[in-house]
């Protein structure tokens, strides 16, 4: 069993506004070293909030109100801002959605990568050499390093972003929907690139996506999120073959499975909850097909069922 | 890229042509300017010489003998288009001849030439200070948005914007001359016989208050614009990336926010040139700073139309040219435009 | 409208600005009742009555002609307000018409009008105003017209961009599709939606007009028969207030201009904050983790 690199325990985040929104509540999961853990859920379920909270990059209105984020045993939540800054990119880096605006339009790609390299070592020649290597690794010719982001295609920008994320050999890479907003072909290439780099460099990746196909293809374990809470967290095998949470089950039914010929796709009725207007009890109860009276009154805790965890009252009876 | 530059230059030419036409017709609608020459020192012969030199004995333009009163005649239509007041105006302009001052009888071009540099010195010093201070304040105000510092800077900027330039100048002049013994005006102490270093100090003393006025009047505006631009920049995704990259706040402000926000500032500085010229006229008048603004003020008082006409033309054309330069600079500075 | 008023009442800048303007209007209307002296009245000038220091008789002292500065100041509000309102009216009508036509019809008309606007925009205002007033008679009417016809470019650009964005809205497209007359669409559908922004902009145009009037008056191009604040400053500055140390004659009229212009600026800012609300939050703002220690004991 590999070391646990990241362990999140009971993380809760509120957004303060006219109405307080409980964006994350009691989120727990762990990421073993060298694995790829997928995070999946509908938009607005708190995936991005979770990633930003891990890096302590929440917007001003966002507050971590409870929980621990243990990274190699170090609690990131309680680190000083300066210490946290030291860790960023050196130990944990992030690949943002789409990469469209994640790169500064008026700085060259090289400039934006060297910026982080020079934090450790002010040798410019060495940094320049490293940029060449990194770009080669992600399949960008070194002749293009002095170009600006707008001269790159969407896929190229995402490759540049990946190269940038790898720059300092971080222990954990968070990839927040790295393939969203790209052509299908390019999506596949980017995913393939990530997989290749993972095996070459032995990376640990937290991969956020709303595409179950990506999860099935790339991940070792998956975290299914619903309305700011963990619905289910288990190995890929369990998630796809024996999910316990009704939401995971519904999600799978809504997802085309190419291995089975004639399954009918069933979409989940209703909408995800508004985070500033949550139902009492289980957040999934209003849309759940197996709802019973307790569900609408108390919210279920995260329960272990051997192969994984799920937050559902159904597990209590087992 | 080349096409873009050519198009911009083309529009600058059209604008300058418009200014030339405006400058000519405005003053001709007034009628024959020499009628206004009341100076008893002028003999009829001198006036006649001026009239011939500027073609005032010819029709204003084809078909129009004069514009005030409007006099149309067939005879005027038949003249050679190169034998009109308008063609004389254009050809004199091309020769750099802007006419002769009614007041001092000196060529207007020489008068303006002497004073242009003083205005450039004043505007340059004032603008550079205003931009540096205003941009810095704006950057900080945006970074500290919605804090006491931000609100103070915001209110101060709005107040500074509301100050009539000449009035602020008067107050500073009153205060500086009464309490600090600063000079009451002019560019240097007349008859002091100072040279070299001493003269430089003397000129600086004279320049101090006008520059301060200029700076205070324009800080507010640059601060407001910078604040809103930086607010936009700081909410961009790439700032979040920069933060995730572990850069310090100072590095992010310097390398990402300032750099990106400075681009629009270039355009704003150019658009502001009209206000800058307005400021220069008022400040030079208050401090008797011998620049183009004071020239305009004096020309108005003396009804010295050739000087007024020349000064307006010079100011307007300078502003148009400065605008083109800023526009091209922007094109060059922003890689998104430069590399299309 | 109801919602706008509710939002306005909560906007401190706007309320303060409006109060400042209303107070000035009040002073202007009731000038004869408020002013201790009538500025038109002849006074016997003695050596002591020129630039007399502020006293119980003359709260703000006297000017170069021995007249009460406070009374001149109160009557001066009338001139500044008149110029501000009428000149900006001209500017907004011209700018609004050009902006609406350019934005609504687009194409070649738009190109032509906006190019013309750009040309007028780069020509420096004040020198041109100086030339125009110097070439005509410096009467209040001429000053209003000159300031009015030079101050429309900003409004034209603003109204054009707003018109373009309104034009693409569904109900306008629908009206177009069922064949409504363009002028009808312009009047019934577009103008009402452009109007709020135009009103907000007008306040700023007024402040510019007041500043321009005072600058022209200071440069000796004011109407000598009406004593505006700028004219008062011109007289004080050119007639020895500086050397007599008569700060009151230099300070008071200027404060009037600042008061009124600041009022307009604040009101304009307030309007813009309501019509164009923007989140003033960004990525570098600190997010404190409150209640964390308490929650974890």
mmCIF file of N, CA, C and O in Angstrom, chain A residues 151-209:
data_model
loop_
_atom_site.group_PDB
_atom_site.id
_atom_site.type_symbol
_atom_site.label_atom_id
_atom_site.label_comp_id
_atom_site.label_asym_id
_atom_site.label_seq_id
_atom_site.Cartn_x
_atom_site.Cartn_y
_atom_site.Cartn_z
ATOM 1 N N UNK A 151 -1.091 33.128 -29.687
ATOM 2 C CA UNK A 151 -0.569 32.521 -30.917
ATOM 3 C C UNK A 151 -0.669 31.003 -30.882
ATOM 4 O O UNK A 151 -0.329 30.337 -31.844
ATOM 5 N N UNK A 152 -1.093 30.479 -29.716
ATOM 6 C CA UNK A 152 -1.243 29.037 -29.554
ATOM 7 C C UNK A 152 -2.696 28.634 -29.773
ATOM 8 O O UNK A 152 -3.604 29.412 -29.501
ATOM 9 N N UNK A 153 -2.896 27.375 -30.199
ATOM 10 C CA UNK A 153 -4.263 26.860 -30.261
ATOM 11 C C UNK A 153 -4.687 26.468 -28.849
ATOM 12 O O UNK A 153 -3.860 26.424 -27.936
ATOM 13 N N UNK A 154 -5.975 26.187 -28.675
ATOM 14 C CA UNK A 154 -6.477 25.812 -27.350
ATOM 15 C C UNK A 154 -5.722 24.632 -26.753
ATOM 16 O O UNK A 154 -5.324 24.643 -25.596
ATOM 17 N N UNK A 155 -5.493 23.609 -27.585
ATOM 18 C CA UNK A 155 -4.782 22.420 -27.113
ATOM 19 C C UNK A 155 -3.343 22.745 -26.727
ATOM 20 O O UNK A 155 -2.831 22.261 -25.711
ATOM 21 N N UNK A 156 -2.711 23.598 -27.531
ATOM 22 C CA UNK A 156 -1.327 24.000 -27.251
ATOM 23 C C UNK A 156 -1.236 24.764 -25.941
ATOM 24 O O UNK A 156 -0.293 24.608 -25.168
ATOM 25 N N UNK A 157 -2.237 25.627 -25.734
ATOM 26 C CA UNK A 157 -2.221 26.393 -24.487
ATOM 27 C C UNK A 157 -2.310 25.451 -23.293
ATOM 28 O O UNK A 157 -1.641 25.628 -22.286
ATOM 29 N N UNK A 158 -3.163 24.418 -23.447
ATOM 30 C CA UNK A 158 -3.319 23.480 -22.350
ATOM 31 C C UNK A 158 -2.036 22.689 -22.135
ATOM 32 O O UNK A 158 -1.649 22.430 -21.008
ATOM 33 N N UNK A 159 -1.352 22.366 -23.229
ATOM 34 C CA UNK A 159 -0.059 21.681 -23.108
ATOM 35 C C UNK A 159 0.940 22.579 -22.382
ATOM 36 O O UNK A 159 1.688 22.126 -21.496
ATOM 37 N N UNK A 160 0.937 23.870 -22.743
ATOM 38 C CA UNK A 160 1.855 24.806 -22.099
ATOM 39 C C UNK A 160 1.550 24.884 -20.603
ATOM 40 O O UNK A 160 2.448 24.929 -19.764
ATOM 41 N N UNK A 161 0.260 24.869 -20.307
ATOM 42 C CA UNK A 161 -0.161 24.934 -18.902
ATOM 43 C C UNK A 161 0.334 23.694 -18.146
ATOM 44 O O UNK A 161 0.795 23.786 -17.010
ATOM 45 N N UNK A 162 0.250 22.542 -18.833
ATOM 46 C CA UNK A 162 0.723 21.302 -18.198
ATOM 47 C C UNK A 162 2.235 21.378 -17.980
ATOM 48 O O UNK A 162 2.740 21.044 -16.900
ATOM 49 N N UNK A 163 2.944 21.871 -18.989
ATOM 50 C CA UNK A 163 4.399 22.017 -18.849
ATOM 51 C C UNK A 163 4.715 22.913 -17.657
ATOM 52 O O UNK A 163 5.618 22.635 -16.865
ATOM 53 N N UNK A 164 3.936 23.971 -17.525
ATOM 54 C CA UNK A 164 4.161 24.915 -16.435
ATOM 55 C C UNK A 164 3.915 24.224 -15.098
ATOM 56 O O UNK A 164 4.651 24.415 -14.135
ATOM 57 N N UNK A 165 2.858 23.391 -15.053
ATOM 58 C CA UNK A 165 2.521 22.714 -13.796
ATOM 59 C C UNK A 165 3.611 21.733 -13.382
ATOM 60 O O UNK A 165 3.814 21.471 -12.200
ATOM 61 N N UNK A 166 4.342 21.195 -14.387
ATOM 62 C CA UNK A 166 5.375 20.206 -14.090
ATOM 63 C C UNK A 166 6.699 20.849 -13.701
ATOM 64 O O UNK A 166 7.614 20.172 -13.214
ATOM 65 N N UNK A 167 6.793 22.167 -13.931
ATOM 66 C CA UNK A 167 8.087 22.853 -13.865
ATOM 67 C C UNK A 167 8.894 22.534 -12.617
ATOM 68 O O UNK A 167 10.091 22.298 -12.689
ATOM 69 N N UNK A 168 8.265 22.533 -11.463
ATOM 70 C CA UNK A 168 9.023 22.372 -10.210
ATOM 71 C C UNK A 168 8.954 20.958 -9.651
ATOM 72 O O UNK A 168 9.231 20.756 -8.460
ATOM 73 N N UNK A 169 8.573 19.986 -10.478
ATOM 74 C CA UNK A 169 8.408 18.606 -10.018
ATOM 75 C C UNK A 169 7.540 18.512 -8.765
ATOM 76 O O UNK A 169 7.972 18.008 -7.731
ATOM 77 N N UNK A 170 6.311 18.995 -8.844
ATOM 78 C CA UNK A 170 5.461 18.994 -7.653
ATOM 79 C C UNK A 170 5.038 17.577 -7.287
ATOM 80 O O UNK A 170 5.007 16.689 -8.145
ATOM 81 N N UNK A 171 4.738 17.374 -6.006
ATOM 82 C CA UNK A 171 4.314 16.037 -5.567
ATOM 83 C C UNK A 171 2.893 15.741 -6.018
ATOM 84 O O UNK A 171 2.536 14.615 -6.299
ATOM 85 N N UNK A 172 2.057 16.809 -6.028
ATOM 86 C CA UNK A 172 0.659 16.610 -6.405
ATOM 87 C C UNK A 172 0.266 17.616 -7.481
ATOM 88 O O UNK A 172 0.580 18.800 -7.380
ATOM 89 N N UNK A 173 -0.406 17.115 -8.511
ATOM 90 C CA UNK A 173 -0.916 18.028 -9.538
ATOM 91 C C UNK A 173 -2.428 17.970 -9.529
ATOM 92 O O UNK A 173 -3.027 16.890 -9.588
ATOM 93 N N UNK A 174 -3.031 19.123 -9.399
ATOM 94 C CA UNK A 174 -4.483 19.193 -9.459
ATOM 95 C C UNK A 174 -4.847 19.612 -10.874
ATOM 96 O O UNK A 174 -4.383 20.642 -11.361
ATOM 97 N N UNK A 175 -5.653 18.808 -11.540
ATOM 98 C CA UNK A 175 -6.053 19.165 -12.902
ATOM 99 C C UNK A 175 -7.547 19.436 -12.876
ATOM 100 O O UNK A 175 -8.352 18.524 -12.726
ATOM 101 N N UNK A 176 -7.906 20.720 -12.971
ATOM 102 C CA UNK A 176 -9.313 21.110 -12.863
ATOM 103 C C UNK A 176 -9.940 21.163 -14.251
ATOM 104 O O UNK A 176 -9.777 22.130 -14.970
ATOM 105 N N UNK A 177 -10.651 20.115 -14.607
ATOM 106 C CA UNK A 177 -11.273 19.991 -15.931
ATOM 107 C C UNK A 177 -10.297 20.382 -17.046
ATOM 108 O O UNK A 177 -10.556 21.317 -17.805
ATOM 109 N N UNK A 178 -9.183 19.685 -17.168
ATOM 110 C CA UNK A 178 -8.162 20.099 -18.133
ATOM 111 C C UNK A 178 -8.602 19.947 -19.584
ATOM 112 O O UNK A 178 -8.008 20.553 -20.467
ATOM 113 N N UNK A 179 -9.659 19.164 -19.818
ATOM 114 C CA UNK A 179 -10.028 18.943 -21.220
ATOM 115 C C UNK A 179 -11.300 19.679 -21.625
ATOM 116 O O UNK A 179 -11.708 19.622 -22.773
ATOM 117 N N UNK A 180 -11.912 20.371 -20.657
ATOM 118 C CA UNK A 180 -13.139 21.091 -20.995
ATOM 119 C C UNK A 180 -12.847 22.181 -22.015
ATOM 120 O O UNK A 180 -11.766 22.755 -22.024
ATOM 121 N N UNK A 181 -13.798 22.469 -22.867
ATOM 122 C CA UNK A 181 -13.705 23.531 -23.865
ATOM 123 C C UNK A 181 -12.684 23.236 -24.955
ATOM 124 O O UNK A 181 -12.199 24.132 -25.616
ATOM 125 N N UNK A 182 -12.330 21.981 -25.110
ATOM 126 C CA UNK A 182 -11.429 21.617 -26.213
ATOM 127 C C UNK A 182 -12.180 20.705 -27.186
ATOM 128 O O UNK A 182 -13.174 20.081 -26.815
ATOM 129 N N UNK A 183 -11.682 20.612 -28.416
ATOM 130 C CA UNK A 183 -12.284 19.681 -29.385
ATOM 131 C C UNK A 183 -12.130 18.254 -28.869
ATOM 132 O O UNK A 183 -11.188 17.962 -28.139
ATOM 133 N N UNK A 184 -13.024 17.383 -29.315
ATOM 134 C CA UNK A 184 -12.988 16.001 -28.835
ATOM 135 C C UNK A 184 -11.629 15.353 -29.100
ATOM 136 O O UNK A 184 -11.046 14.708 -28.236
ATOM 137 N N UNK A 185 -11.099 15.573 -30.296
ATOM 138 C CA UNK A 185 -9.803 14.996 -30.653
ATOM 139 C C UNK A 185 -8.718 15.501 -29.715
ATOM 140 O O UNK A 185 -7.895 14.738 -29.208
ATOM 141 N N UNK A 186 -8.736 16.812 -29.500
ATOM 142 C CA UNK A 186 -7.721 17.428 -28.657
ATOM 143 C C UNK A 186 -7.875 16.946 -27.221
ATOM 144 O O UNK A 186 -6.893 16.679 -26.529
ATOM 145 N N UNK A 187 -9.133 16.777 -26.778
ATOM 146 C CA UNK A 187 -9.385 16.259 -25.434
ATOM 147 C C UNK A 187 -8.664 14.938 -25.224
ATOM 148 O O UNK A 187 -7.974 14.745 -24.230
ATOM 149 N N UNK A 188 -8.817 14.070 -26.219
ATOM 150 C CA UNK A 188 -8.209 12.744 -26.122
ATOM 151 C C UNK A 188 -6.689 12.858 -26.062
ATOM 152 O O UNK A 188 -6.025 12.180 -25.266
ATOM 153 N N UNK A 189 -6.152 13.780 -26.860
ATOM 154 C CA UNK A 189 -4.691 13.943 -26.878
ATOM 155 C C UNK A 189 -4.174 14.443 -25.530
ATOM 156 O O UNK A 189 -3.162 13.969 -25.017
ATOM 157 N N UNK A 190 -4.903 15.410 -24.962
ATOM 158 C CA UNK A 190 -4.464 15.973 -23.686
ATOM 159 C C UNK A 190 -4.514 14.908 -22.595
ATOM 160 O O UNK A 190 -3.600 14.766 -21.786
ATOM 161 N N UNK A 191 -5.576 14.102 -22.635
ATOM 162 C CA UNK A 191 -5.722 13.055 -21.632
ATOM 163 C C UNK A 191 -4.600 12.032 -21.771
ATOM 164 O O UNK A 191 -3.993 11.608 -20.792
ATOM 165 N N UNK A 192 -4.326 11.697 -23.003
ATOM 166 C CA UNK A 192 -3.261 10.750 -23.299
ATOM 167 C C UNK A 192 -1.916 11.281 -22.791
ATOM 168 O O UNK A 192 -1.122 10.565 -22.193
ATOM 169 N N UNK A 193 -1.713 12.587 -23.027
ATOM 170 C CA UNK A 193 -0.474 13.237 -22.580
ATOM 171 C C UNK A 193 -0.352 13.126 -21.062
ATOM 172 O O UNK A 193 0.709 12.764 -20.528
ATOM 173 N N UNK A 194 -1.457 13.411 -20.370
ATOM 174 C CA UNK A 194 -1.432 13.346 -18.905
ATOM 175 C C UNK A 194 -1.095 11.940 -18.431
ATOM 176 O O UNK A 194 -0.293 11.743 -17.515
ATOM 177 N N UNK A 195 -1.705 10.951 -19.080
ATOM 178 C CA UNK A 195 -1.478 9.558 -18.704
ATOM 179 C C UNK A 195 -0.015 9.170 -18.936
ATOM 180 O O UNK A 195 0.602 8.484 -18.126
ATOM 181 N N UNK A 196 0.528 9.628 -20.073
ATOM 182 C CA UNK A 196 1.908 9.290 -20.401
ATOM 183 C C UNK A 196 2.854 9.920 -19.381
ATOM 184 O O UNK A 196 3.746 9.274 -18.848
ATOM 185 N N UNK A 197 2.614 11.187 -19.091
ATOM 186 C CA UNK A 197 3.477 11.884 -18.147
ATOM 187 C C UNK A 197 3.395 11.245 -16.771
ATOM 188 O O UNK A 197 4.368 11.149 -16.043
ATOM 189 N N UNK A 198 2.198 10.794 -16.460
ATOM 190 C CA UNK A 198 1.982 10.170 -15.164
ATOM 191 C C UNK A 198 2.864 8.924 -15.018
ATOM 192 O O UNK A 198 3.531 8.735 -14.008
ATOM 193 N N UNK A 199 2.894 8.107 -16.081
ATOM 194 C CA UNK A 199 3.704 6.900 -15.945
ATOM 195 C C UNK A 199 5.195 7.215 -16.054
ATOM 196 O O UNK A 199 6.016 6.596 -15.378
ATOM 197 N N UNK A 200 5.547 8.229 -16.884
ATOM 198 C CA UNK A 200 6.971 8.575 -17.009
ATOM 199 C C UNK A 200 7.516 9.201 -15.744
ATOM 200 O O UNK A 200 8.624 8.929 -15.301
ATOM 201 N N UNK A 201 6.725 10.102 -15.171
ATOM 202 C CA UNK A 201 7.240 10.894 -14.056
ATOM 203 C C UNK A 201 6.708 10.446 -12.704
ATOM 204 O O UNK A 201 7.032 11.044 -11.681
ATOM 205 N N UNK A 202 5.846 9.416 -12.736
ATOM 206 C CA UNK A 202 5.302 8.888 -11.497
ATOM 207 C C UNK A 202 4.554 9.971 -10.710
ATOM 208 O O UNK A 202 4.840 10.234 -9.540
ATOM 209 N N UNK A 203 3.624 10.625 -11.413
ATOM 210 C CA UNK A 203 2.917 11.749 -10.809
ATOM 211 C C UNK A 203 1.731 11.299 -9.966
ATOM 212 O O UNK A 203 1.185 10.227 -10.183
ATOM 213 N N UNK A 204 1.354 12.144 -9.017
ATOM 214 C CA UNK A 204 0.088 11.954 -8.317
ATOM 215 C C UNK A 204 -0.841 13.050 -8.815
ATOM 216 O O UNK A 204 -0.477 14.222 -8.810
ATOM 217 N N UNK A 205 -2.016 12.671 -9.292
ATOM 218 C CA UNK A 205 -2.903 13.651 -9.911
ATOM 219 C C UNK A 205 -4.299 13.578 -9.300
ATOM 220 O O UNK A 205 -4.834 12.492 -9.060
ATOM 221 N N UNK A 206 -4.829 14.768 -9.036
ATOM 222 C CA UNK A 206 -6.225 14.864 -8.635
ATOM 223 C C UNK A 206 -6.946 15.442 -9.842
ATOM 224 O O UNK A 206 -6.731 16.585 -10.220
ATOM 225 N N UNK A 207 -7.771 14.619 -10.486
ATOM 226 C CA UNK A 207 -8.321 14.999 -11.784
ATOM 227 C C UNK A 207 -9.809 15.330 -11.665
ATOM 228 O O UNK A 207 -10.626 14.462 -11.385
ATOM 229 N N UNK A 208 -10.139 16.586 -11.857
ATOM 230 C CA UNK A 208 -11.535 17.000 -11.767
ATOM 231 C C UNK A 208 -12.158 16.933 -13.149
ATOM 232 O O UNK A 208 -11.576 17.395 -14.124
ATOM 233 N N UNK A 209 -13.340 16.356 -13.235
ATOM 234 C CA UNK A 209 -13.997 16.266 -14.531
ATOM 235 C C UNK A 209 -15.489 16.080 -14.321
ATOM 236 O O UNK A 209 -15.934 15.706 -13.238
#
